[in-house]
Coordinates of C-alpha atoms in Angstrom, one line a residue:
Chain A
X1 CA -6.1 7.6 16.4
X2 CA -9.1 6.8 14.6
X3 CA -6.8 5.9 11.9
X4 CA -5.9 3.6 13.9
X5 CA -8.4 1.4 14.5
X6 CA -10.1 1.5 11.2
X7 CA -6.7 0.0 9.5
X8 CA -7.3 -3.0 13.0
X9 CA -10.3 -3.3 11.8
X10 CA -9.8 -3.7 8.1
X11 CA -7.0 -6.0 9.0
X12 CA -9.3 -8.4 11.1
X13 CA -10.8 -8.3 8.8
X14 CA -8.5 -9.3 5.8
X15 CA -6.5 -12.0 7.8
X16 CA -10.1 -13.2 9.0
X17 CA -10.5 -14.2 5.3
X18 CA -7.4 -15.2 4.3
X19 CA -6.5 -18.7 3.9
X20 CA -3.7 -19.0 5.8
X21 CA -5.1 -18.0 9.3
X22 CA -7.5 -21.6 8.9
X23 CA -4.7 -23.5 7.5
X24 CA -3.5 -22.2 11.2
X25 CA -6.1 -22.9 13.0
X26 CA -6.9 -26.6 10.9
X27 CA -2.4 -27.6 11.9
X28 CA -3.5 -26.6 15.7
X29 CA -6.3 -28.7 16.1
X30 CA -4.7 -31.1 14.5
X31 CA -2.1 -31.0 16.7
X32 CA -4.7 -31.8 19.0
X33 CA -6.0 -33.9 18.5
X34 CA -2.9 -35.9 18.5
X35 CA -1.8 -34.9 21.8
X36 CA -4.7 -35.4 22.9
X37 CA -4.8 -38.8 21.6
X38 CA -1.3 -38.9 23.6
X39 CA -1.9 -38.0 26.4
X40 CA -4.8 -40.0 26.7
X41 CA -2.4 -43.1 26.1
X42 CA -0.2 -41.4 28.5
X43 CA -2.3 -40.6 31.5
X44 CA -3.6 -44.3 31.9
X45 CA -0.5 -45.8 31.7
X46 CA 0.2 -43.9 34.4
X47 CA -2.8 -43.6 36.4
X48 CA -2.7 -47.3 36.2
X49 CA 1.0 -48.4 36.8
X50 CA 0.9 -50.5 40.2
X51 CA 3.9 -48.6 42.4
X52 CA 4.3 -45.6 41.0
X53 CA 4.0 -42.5 43.3
X54 CA 2.0 -40.0 43.0
X55 CA 4.5 -37.2 42.5
X56 CA 6.1 -38.9 39.9
X57 CA 2.9 -38.8 38.3
X58 CA 2.1 -35.4 38.2
X59 CA 5.9 -35.0 36.9
X60 CA 5.4 -36.8 33.5
X61 CA 2.2 -35.2 33.5
X62 CA 3.4 -32.4 33.7
X63 CA 6.5 -32.9 31.5
X64 CA 3.7 -33.7 29.3
X65 CA 1.7 -31.0 29.1
X66 CA 5.5 -28.7 28.8
X67 CA 6.4 -30.8 25.4
X68 CA 2.7 -29.9 24.5
X69 CA 3.1 -25.7 25.6
X70 CA 6.9 -26.2 24.4
X71 CA 4.3 -27.2 20.2
X72 CA 2.8 -24.0 21.4
X73 CA 4.9 -21.8 21.6
X74 CA 6.3 -23.0 17.7
X75 CA 3.2 -22.7 16.4
X76 CA 2.7 -19.0 18.2
X77 CA 5.9 -18.8 16.8
X78 CA 4.8 -19.5 13.1
X79 CA 1.5 -17.7 12.8
X80 CA 3.4 -14.8 14.8
X81 CA 5.9 -13.9 12.2
X82 CA 4.3 -15.1 9.1
X83 CA 1.0 -13.4 9.7
X84 CA 2.1 -10.2 8.6
X85 CA 5.3 -10.8 6.2
X86 CA 4.3 -9.6 3.6
X87 CA 0.9 -7.1 5.3
X88 CA 3.4 -4.8 4.5
X89 CA 5.8 -5.9 1.2
X90 CA 3.5 -6.8 0.2
X91 CA 0.5 -3.9 0.2
X92 CA 3.7 -1.7 -0.9
X93 CA 5.4 -3.8 -4.0
X94 CA 1.1 -4.4 -5.6
X95 CA 1.1 0.2 -5.2
X96 CA -2.3 -1.5 -2.5
X97 CA -0.5 1.0 -0.2
X98 CA -0.9 3.8 -2.2
X99 CA -4.7 4.7 -1.7
X100 CA -4.3 4.8 1.5
X101 CA -1.2 6.7 2.3
X102 CA -2.3 8.9 0.4
X103 CA -5.1 9.8 2.7
X104 CA -4.8 12.7 5.8
X105 CA -3.4 9.5 7.7
X106 CA 0.0 9.2 9.6
X107 CA 2.3 6.7 7.7
X108 CA 2.3 5.6 11.6
X109 CA -0.8 5.0 12.3
X110 CA -0.8 2.3 9.1
X111 CA 2.0 0.6 10.9
X112 CA 0.7 1.0 14.5
X113 CA -3.5 -0.2 13.0
X114 CA -1.6 -3.2 11.3
X115 CA 0.4 -4.2 14.6
X116 CA -2.6 -3.7 17.4
X117 CA -4.2 -6.7 15.3
X118 CA -2.0 -8.5 14.6
X119 CA -0.8 -8.6 17.9
X120 CA -4.7 -9.5 18.7
X121 CA -5.3 -12.3 16.5
X122 CA -1.3 -13.8 17.6
X123 CA -2.3 -13.3 20.7
X124 CA -5.6 -15.2 20.2
X125 CA -4.1 -17.5 18.4
X126 CA -2.4 -18.5 20.8
X127 CA -4.2 -18.7 24.2
X128 CA -6.5 -20.3 21.9
X129 CA -3.9 -23.6 21.2
X130 CA -2.7 -22.9 24.7
X131 CA -5.8 -23.3 26.3
X132 CA -6.6 -26.8 23.8
X133 CA -3.0 -28.0 25.4
X134 CA -4.1 -27.4 28.8
X135 CA -8.1 -28.6 29.1
X136 CA -6.6 -31.3 27.2
X137 CA -4.6 -32.2 30.0
X138 CA -7.4 -31.5 32.5
X139 CA -9.4 -33.4 31.0
X140 CA -7.3 -36.5 29.4
X141 CA -4.7 -36.3 32.5
X142 CA -6.8 -34.6 35.5
X143 CA -4.1 -32.2 35.3
X144 CA -2.9 -28.4 35.5
X145 CA 0.2 -27.2 35.7
X146 CA 1.9 -24.5 38.0
X147 CA 2.1 -21.2 37.8
X148 CA 0.4 -19.9 34.7
X149 CA -0.4 -16.9 35.8
X150 CA 3.5 -16.0 35.3
X151 CA 3.9 -18.6 32.7
X152 CA 1.8 -17.7 30.1
X153 CA 1.8 -13.6 29.4
X154 CA 5.8 -14.3 28.7
X155 CA 4.4 -16.9 25.5
X156 CA 2.2 -14.5 24.4
X157 CA 4.7 -11.6 25.0
X158 CA 6.9 -13.9 22.6
X159 CA 3.6 -13.6 19.5
X160 CA 3.9 -9.6 20.9
X161 CA 7.7 -9.7 19.3
X162 CA 7.8 -11.5 16.5
X163 CA 4.1 -9.4 15.2
X164 CA 7.0 -6.9 15.8
X165 CA 9.8 -8.2 13.9
X166 CA 7.1 -8.8 11.7
X167 CA 5.8 -5.6 10.8
X168 CA 8.7 -4.0 10.7
X169 CA 10.8 -6.0 9.0
X170 CA 8.0 -5.9 6.3
X171 CA 8.3 -1.5 6.4
X172 CA 12.0 -2.7 4.3
X173 CA 12.9 -5.5 3.1
X174 CA 11.4 -7.8 0.6
X175 CA 8.5 -10.4 1.4
X176 CA 10.6 -13.2 1.4
X177 CA 13.8 -12.2 2.8
X178 CA 11.6 -10.7 5.8
X179 CA 10.1 -13.9 6.6
X180 CA 14.2 -15.8 6.6
X181 CA 15.1 -13.3 8.6
X182 CA 12.8 -13.8 11.4
X183 CA 13.1 -17.2 11.3
X184 CA 17.0 -16.8 11.1
X185 CA 16.1 -14.7 14.5
X186 CA 14.1 -17.1 15.8
X187 CA 16.9 -19.6 15.0
X188 CA 20.0 -17.8 16.6
X189 CA 17.2 -17.7 20.2
X190 CA 16.6 -21.7 19.0
X191 CA 20.3 -22.0 19.4
X192 CA 21.9 -19.6 21.5
X193 CA 19.0 -20.9 25.0
X194 CA 19.9 -24.8 23.7
X195 CA 23.6 -23.9 24.1
X196 CA 22.9 -21.6 26.8
X197 CA 21.1 -24.3 29.3
X198 CA 23.5 -27.3 28.0
X199 CA 26.9 -24.9 29.0
X200 CA 25.0 -24.3 32.3
X201 CA 24.7 -27.6 33.1
X202 CA 28.6 -28.5 31.9
X203 CA 29.8 -25.9 33.4
X204 CA 30.7 -23.4 31.2
X205 CA 30.7 -20.1 31.6
X206 CA 31.9 -20.0 27.9
X207 CA 28.9 -21.3 26.8
X208 CA 26.3 -19.4 29.0
X209 CA 27.5 -16.1 27.6
X210 CA 26.1 -17.5 24.1
X211 CA 23.0 -17.6 25.6
X212 CA 23.3 -14.7 26.9
X213 CA 24.7 -12.9 23.8
X214 CA 22.0 -15.1 21.3
X215 CA 18.8 -13.7 24.0
X216 CA 19.6 -10.1 23.2
X217 CA 19.3 -10.2 20.2
X218 CA 16.4 -12.0 20.0
X219 CA 15.1 -12.4 23.8
X220 CA 12.6 -15.1 22.7
X221 CA 14.0 -18.2 23.4
X222 CA 14.6 -16.5 27.4
X223 CA 11.4 -16.3 27.2
X224 CA 9.8 -19.7 26.4
X225 CA 12.2 -20.5 29.3
X226 CA 11.3 -18.0 32.2
X227 CA 7.1 -19.1 31.5
X228 CA 8.9 -23.3 31.9
X229 CA 10.5 -22.8 34.9
X230 CA 7.0 -21.3 36.2
X231 CA 4.7 -23.7 34.7
X232 CA 6.9 -26.9 36.7
X233 CA 7.2 -27.7 40.8
X234 CA 10.8 -27.4 42.2
X235 CA 11.0 -30.8 42.0
X236 CA 11.3 -31.1 38.5
X237 CA 13.0 -27.6 37.5
X238 CA 15.9 -28.2 40.8
X239 CA 16.5 -31.8 39.6
X240 CA 16.8 -30.6 35.8
X241 CA 14.5 -33.7 35.1
X242 CA 13.5 -32.6 31.6
X243 CA 14.8 -29.7 29.0
X244 CA 12.3 -27.5 29.8
X245 CA 13.4 -27.1 33.2
X246 CA 16.1 -24.7 32.9
X247 CA 19.9 -24.9 34.6
X248 CA 20.0 -20.7 34.0
X249 CA 17.5 -19.0 34.4
X250 CA 16.9 -16.1 32.2
X251 CA 16.5 -13.3 34.7
X252 CA 13.4 -10.9 35.3
X253 CA 15.5 -8.4 32.8
X254 CA 15.4 -10.3 30.0
X255 CA 12.0 -10.1 30.8
X256 CA 12.1 -6.1 30.5
X257 CA 14.5 -6.7 27.5
X258 CA 12.0 -8.6 24.9
X259 CA 9.3 -6.5 25.9
X260 CA 11.2 -2.8 25.4
X261 CA 13.2 -5.2 21.4
X262 CA 9.4 -5.2 20.3
X263 CA 8.8 -1.7 21.1
X264 CA 11.8 -0.7 19.4
X265 CA 10.7 -3.2 17.1
X266 CA 7.7 -1.4 16.6
X267 CA 9.6 1.8 15.9
X268 CA 11.9 0.9 13.7
X269 CA 9.0 -0.5 11.6
X270 CA 7.7 2.9 11.3
X271 CA 10.5 5.4 10.6
X272 CA 11.1 2.8 7.8
X273 CA 7.9 2.9 6.0
X274 CA 7.2 6.9 7.3
X275 CA 10.7 7.2 4.8
X276 CA 9.2 4.4 2.3
X277 CA 8.9 5.5 -1.2
X278 CA 5.2 4.1 -2.1
Chain B
X1 CA -5.6 36.3 -9.1
X2 CA -5.9 33.6 -6.4
X3 CA -3.6 31.0 -5.3
X4 CA -2.6 27.9 -7.2
X5 CA -4.1 24.5 -6.2
X6 CA -0.3 23.2 -6.1
X7 CA 2.7 24.8 -7.4
X8 CA 6.1 23.1 -7.7
X9 CA 9.9 25.0 -7.4
X10 CA 12.3 23.2 -9.1
X11 CA 10.7 19.8 -7.6
X12 CA 13.8 17.1 -8.6
X13 CA 13.8 13.1 -7.8
X14 CA 16.5 10.9 -8.2
X15 CA 16.8 7.2 -8.0
X16 CA 20.1 6.2 -8.0
X17 CA 22.2 7.6 -10.9
X18 CA 18.5 8.2 -12.3
X19 CA 17.1 11.4 -12.8
X20 CA 13.5 10.9 -12.8
X21 CA 12.1 14.5 -13.1
X22 CA 14.1 17.1 -13.0
X23 CA 13.6 20.4 -12.0
X24 CA 9.8 20.6 -12.7
X25 CA 8.0 24.3 -11.4
X26 CA 4.8 23.8 -12.4
X27 CA 1.2 25.5 -11.2
X28 CA -1.9 24.4 -10.8
X29 CA -5.1 27.3 -10.9
X30 CA -8.1 27.0 -9.2
X31 CA -11.2 24.7 -11.5
X32 CA -7.9 23.7 -14.2
X33 CA -7.7 20.8 -16.0
X34 CA -4.3 20.5 -15.9
X35 CA -2.3 17.3 -19.1
X36 CA 0.5 15.9 -17.3
X37 CA 1.5 14.2 -21.2
X38 CA 4.6 12.8 -21.5
X39 CA 6.3 9.0 -22.9
X40 CA 6.2 6.0 -20.6
X41 CA 8.7 6.9 -17.8
X42 CA 9.5 10.9 -18.5
X43 CA 8.5 11.0 -14.3
X44 CA 5.0 12.1 -14.7
X45 CA 3.8 9.3 -11.9
X46 CA 6.8 9.9 -9.3
X47 CA 6.4 13.9 -10.4
X48 CA 2.1 13.7 -8.8
X49 CA 3.8 11.0 -5.9
X50 CA 5.6 14.0 -4.4
X51 CA 3.4 16.2 -4.4
X52 CA 1.1 13.1 -2.7
X53 CA 3.7 12.9 0.0
X54 CA 4.8 8.9 -1.2
X55 CA 8.1 9.9 -2.3
X56 CA 10.1 12.7 -1.4
X57 CA 12.0 14.9 -3.2
X58 CA 15.7 15.4 -3.6
X59 CA 15.8 18.7 -4.2
X60 CA 13.0 21.5 -4.1
X61 CA 9.9 21.5 -3.6
X62 CA 6.1 23.2 -3.5
X63 CA 2.4 23.7 -2.1
X64 CA -0.3 21.6 -2.6
X65 CA -3.4 23.8 -1.7
X66 CA -1.2 26.0 0.7
X67 CA 0.4 23.7 2.4
X68 CA 3.9 22.3 1.4
X69 CA 4.2 18.9 0.1
X70 CA 4.0 16.0 1.8
X71 CA 1.6 18.1 4.0
X72 CA -1.0 15.5 5.9
X73 CA -3.6 18.5 6.9
X74 CA -4.0 18.9 2.7
X75 CA -4.5 15.7 1.4
X76 CA -8.0 15.8 3.1
X77 CA -9.4 17.7 0.9
X78 CA -7.5 16.1 -2.1
X79 CA -8.6 12.4 -3.9
X80 CA -5.8 10.2 -6.2
X81 CA -7.2 6.8 -8.5
X82 CA -3.0 5.7 -8.9
X83 CA -2.4 4.0 -12.1
X84 CA -3.6 0.4 -12.4
X85 CA -5.5 0.6 -8.7
X86 CA -5.0 -2.3 -6.8
X87 CA -6.2 -2.3 -3.2
X88 CA -8.6 -5.2 -0.3
X89 CA -10.1 -7.3 -3.7
X90 CA -11.3 -9.4 -1.2
X91 CA -14.1 -5.9 0.2
X92 CA -16.9 -5.5 -2.0
X93 CA -17.6 -1.9 -4.2
X94 CA -19.3 -0.7 -0.8
X95 CA -17.2 -1.8 1.9
X96 CA -14.4 0.3 0.0
X97 CA -15.8 3.2 -1.0
X98 CA -16.0 3.0 3.1
X99 CA -13.2 1.8 4.6
X100 CA -11.2 4.7 2.2
X101 CA -14.5 7.2 4.3
X102 CA -13.1 6.4 6.9
X103 CA -9.4 7.4 6.3
X104 CA -10.9 10.3 5.3
X105 CA -12.6 10.8 8.8
X106 CA -15.7 10.8 7.3
X107 CA -18.0 8.2 9.0
X108 CA -22.8 6.9 9.8
X109 CA -24.9 9.0 8.0
X110 CA -22.4 10.8 6.0
X111 CA -20.2 8.4 5.2
X112 CA -23.1 6.3 3.8
X113 CA -24.2 8.5 1.6
X114 CA -21.8 9.5 -0.3
X115 CA -21.0 5.9 -0.9
X116 CA -24.0 5.4 -2.3
X117 CA -24.1 8.7 -4.4
X118 CA -21.0 7.4 -5.5
X119 CA -22.0 3.7 -6.3
X120 CA -25.0 5.5 -8.6
X121 CA -22.2 8.4 -10.2
X122 CA -20.1 5.5 -11.2
X123 CA -22.7 3.3 -12.3
X124 CA -21.6 0.3 -10.0
X125 CA -24.6 0.4 -7.6
X126 CA -25.5 -3.6 -9.2
X127 CA -22.1 -4.5 -8.4
X128 CA -22.1 -2.9 -4.6
X129 CA -21.8 -5.8 -2.4
X130 CA -20.3 -7.8 -5.1
X131 CA -16.1 -8.9 -4.2
X132 CA -14.2 -6.1 -5.4
X133 CA -11.8 -9.3 -6.8
X134 CA -15.0 -11.1 -9.5
X135 CA -15.2 -6.8 -11.2
X136 CA -13.7 -5.8 -14.7
X137 CA -11.4 -4.2 -15.2
X138 CA -13.4 -1.3 -16.1
X139 CA -15.8 -1.2 -12.9
X140 CA -12.4 -1.6 -10.8
X141 CA -11.9 1.8 -12.6
X142 CA -14.5 2.9 -11.5
X143 CA -14.4 2.1 -8.4
X144 CA -11.4 3.8 -8.3
X145 CA -12.2 6.8 -9.0
X146 CA -15.6 7.1 -7.1
X147 CA -13.2 6.3 -3.7
X148 CA -11.2 9.3 -4.8
X149 CA -14.1 11.8 -4.4
X150 CA -15.7 11.3 -1.6
X151 CA -14.3 14.0 1.0
X152 CA -15.8 16.6 -2.2
X153 CA -11.7 17.8 -3.7
X154 CA -10.6 20.7 -4.4
X155 CA -7.9 18.8 -5.8
X156 CA -8.6 15.2 -7.8
X157 CA -5.0 13.7 -9.5
X158 CA -6.0 10.8 -11.8
X159 CA -3.2 8.5 -13.1
X160 CA -4.1 6.9 -16.3
X161 CA -7.6 7.1 -15.8
X162 CA -9.1 5.7 -19.3
X163 CA -5.4 3.3 -20.1
X164 CA -7.6 -0.1 -20.4
X165 CA -11.1 1.1 -20.1
X166 CA -13.9 0.7 -23.0
X167 CA -14.8 3.3 -24.1
X168 CA -18.7 3.5 -22.4
X169 CA -16.2 3.3 -19.3
X170 CA -13.8 6.2 -20.9
X171 CA -16.7 8.5 -20.8
X172 CA -17.9 8.0 -17.7
X173 CA -14.4 9.5 -16.9
X174 CA -14.5 12.4 -19.4
X175 CA -17.8 13.0 -17.9
X176 CA -16.8 13.2 -14.1
X177 CA -13.9 15.5 -15.2
X178 CA -15.9 18.0 -16.5
X179 CA -18.4 18.0 -13.1
X180 CA -15.7 18.1 -11.7
X181 CA -14.4 21.5 -13.8
X182 CA -17.9 22.9 -12.7
X183 CA -18.0 22.6 -9.5
X184 CA -14.3 24.3 -9.2
X185 CA -12.4 21.1 -8.3
X186 CA -8.7 21.0 -9.6
X187 CA -7.8 18.0 -11.7
X188 CA -3.9 17.0 -12.5
X189 CA -4.5 14.6 -15.4
X190 CA -1.7 12.0 -15.7
X191 CA -1.9 10.9 -19.0
X192 CA -0.2 9.5 -22.8
X193 CA -3.4 9.4 -24.2
X194 CA -3.9 12.4 -26.0
X195 CA -6.7 12.9 -27.2
X196 CA -8.2 11.7 -23.6
X197 CA -6.4 15.5 -22.7
X198 CA -7.7 16.6 -26.2
X199 CA -10.9 16.5 -24.6
X200 CA -10.7 17.1 -21.0
X201 CA -7.4 19.0 -20.2
X202 CA -7.7 23.7 -20.1
X203 CA -3.5 23.6 -20.5
X204 CA -0.8 20.3 -21.3
X205 CA 3.1 20.4 -20.6
X206 CA 4.5 17.8 -21.9
X207 CA 7.2 16.8 -19.9
X208 CA 9.8 14.4 -21.6
X209 CA 13.1 12.8 -19.4
X210 CA 11.9 14.7 -16.1
X211 CA 11.5 18.2 -17.5
X212 CA 9.3 19.6 -19.1
X213 CA 9.3 20.8 -22.3
X214 CA 6.6 23.1 -23.7
X215 CA 3.5 24.3 -22.4
X216 CA -0.2 24.9 -24.0
X217 CA -3.0 26.0 -22.9
X218 CA -6.3 24.2 -24.8
X219 CA -9.0 26.1 -25.0
X220 CA -7.2 28.4 -27.7
X221 CA -5.8 27.9 -31.0
X222 CA -1.9 29.0 -29.9
X223 CA 0.0 27.7 -33.1
X224 CA -3.7 29.0 -35.7
X225 CA -5.3 26.6 -38.5
X226 CA -3.2 25.2 -41.1
X227 CA -5.4 25.9 -44.7
X228 CA -3.9 23.7 -47.4
X229 CA -5.1 26.2 -51.0
X230 CA -5.7 24.8 -54.2
X231 CA -6.6 28.3 -56.6
X232 CA -4.3 29.2 -59.7
X233 CA -2.7 33.2 -60.3
X234 CA -2.7 33.8 -56.4
X235 CA -0.3 36.9 -55.2
X236 CA 2.3 35.6 -52.4
X237 CA 1.7 38.9 -51.4
X238 CA -1.9 38.5 -51.2
X239 CA -1.3 35.7 -49.3
X240 CA 1.6 36.5 -47.3
X241 CA -0.9 39.5 -45.8
X242 CA -2.7 36.8 -44.9
X243 CA -0.6 34.8 -42.9
X244 CA 2.6 33.2 -43.3
X245 CA 2.8 31.2 -46.1
X246 CA 4.4 27.7 -46.0
X247 CA 4.8 25.8 -49.6
X248 CA 3.4 27.3 -52.9
X249 CA 3.1 25.3 -56.3
X250 CA 1.3 24.3 -59.1
X251 CA -2.2 26.0 -57.6
X252 CA -1.3 24.5 -54.0
X253 CA -0.5 27.1 -51.5
X254 CA 0.2 26.5 -47.3
X255 CA -0.6 29.2 -45.1
X256 CA -0.4 28.7 -41.5
X257 CA -3.6 31.7 -40.4
X258 CA -3.8 33.4 -36.3
X259 CA -7.7 32.6 -36.2
X260 CA -10.3 31.0 -38.0
X261 CA -11.7 34.5 -38.4
X262 CA -8.4 35.1 -41.5
X263 CA -10.1 32.8 -43.2
X264 CA -13.5 34.5 -44.9
X265 CA -11.4 37.6 -45.4
X266 CA -8.4 35.6 -47.2
X267 CA -11.0 33.7 -49.8
X268 CA -12.5 37.8 -51.2
X269 CA -8.4 38.9 -50.8
X270 CA -7.6 36.1 -53.7
X271 CA -10.3 36.2 -55.5
X272 CA -10.7 40.0 -55.6
X273 CA -6.9 40.1 -56.5
X274 CA -8.2 38.0 -59.4
X275 CA -6.9 35.1 -57.9
X276 CA -9.4 31.6 -58.7
X277 CA -10.6 29.7 -56.1
X278 CA -11.3 25.5 -56.8
X279 CA -10.7 24.9 -52.4
X280 CA -9.8 26.1 -48.8
X281 CA -9.4 23.1 -46.3
X282 CA -8.4 24.6 -42.5
X283 CA -6.8 21.8 -40.3
X284 CA -6.7 21.9 -37.0
X285 CA -3.5 21.2 -36.0
X286 CA -3.3 18.6 -33.6
X287 CA -2.4 17.7 -30.5
X288 CA -0.3 14.5 -31.6
X289 CA 1.4 16.2 -34.0
X290 CA 2.7 19.3 -31.7
X291 CA 3.4 16.5 -29.4
X292 CA 5.5 14.6 -32.3
X293 CA 7.0 17.8 -32.4
X294 CA 8.2 18.6 -28.9
X295 CA 9.2 14.9 -28.5
X296 CA 11.2 14.5 -30.9
X297 CA 11.6 11.6 -33.1
X298 CA 13.9 10.3 -30.2
X299 CA 11.1 9.5 -28.8
X300 CA 9.6 6.8 -31.0
X301 CA 10.0 2.9 -29.6
X302 CA 12.2 1.0 -31.7

């Protein structure tokens, strides 16, 4: 446990010093500024238009807030994959890991320490950007979407799933291969989820099944769909008014599968690293 | 006799088709400075990594401090400086030592004191609070040496510790090895720098294509001395009585004697026999000569 904390501490220290985190934060800040400007004009329009019912006002602002959160979801995935993508493979390639792994520590402690550190960084990043989106909505549009307590944890879980995947891949794969694999899985989840939604709207069972299989291969997009479902009012869900109103709601089992998926990835990462010649 | 600190039995490592280490069986005694000598690619680093648990052997086994190799607990009393030491270069020297100290289970005041003492020992006090990425190669190697000594190890593994160091840096490494030996610490030294090995090691093994091909104790003179003589009228039987006659013609003779003490006796016997002795030059057989002979011409590049 002590070794895990030592590695955790060092990894946080390292993450804070790396340019990639600064770059990601600058990207997030730019996104929030753009979102704020867009939200400002949209809110002014919504609030000034004569004859627009309060319900329609709220739906428009909810849609826009969900769009902001969808961008947050994407930025978080990028961060969760790219920050730890070379943490194991890079240290194996340069030999940095040799002096660490030859100490009286379990190899699993090295993986767990890094996993904890990057999970903390990725979830913190998500919390920061999501807070930014919600603050913009609150301050500029006087609007807060419903169901945040149900929705946001699911998005945080997405970050942990991608961190686990990226670290596990790094135990066996070279950095670039690992990054390609993680984004490939993201692509599968993305397209699978949309095929499922369109299939559900059209009543096509085969298309829906494609989505289900994709969710098994990579459950993160399903997490987003479920999170978005929570963070909108019933009327918006029922009428499928926006692309964020799922026609086929991912089940609670999908959430459990995502959590298990992260743990399995972490376990495979630990096993892969334990057997790896360093 | 005490138990060896390192013992391997037919340790073998295969990477695909390539046999990196073949049936390595060595024993290193407590307090011994053990040289592991061979050309590049002879399997030296792979052997060392197996002993440290960084690579799993394909077959065979061994013990490190009485525990099976790869065992985590044994590594608590082991220090390791890898070849081309690379690490978190955004840390300062002091931070690096603290980090590695914590991995050894040290903490608090004891760790700080140990780090300070080692920074003094490797002459890095002034640079201790600068980021390592600004260090010279020699400084990097020295801070690496310091991290290998944080835990007062019983065995230290040094993989080419002086490659790329200037003469002062080499001297420092040599001094540290002597200090370790004086303290009773065993040193496992991987090297292809023969002078380095000659100056520090008690015993060396020569490795070629993953096999130990020769073993040599350096404290003694196992192959004796070669003596060149310029002498007139030497009778062959007088020369042969004191050593092995290697060559003799036109007033020049080459002779191998067992020990230095044989030289005055040889001189006296020659003079006594009526020969006229002009000069007598003993040569120590260098490690380099042994190395080249053991490795054979095929190990020479190009």
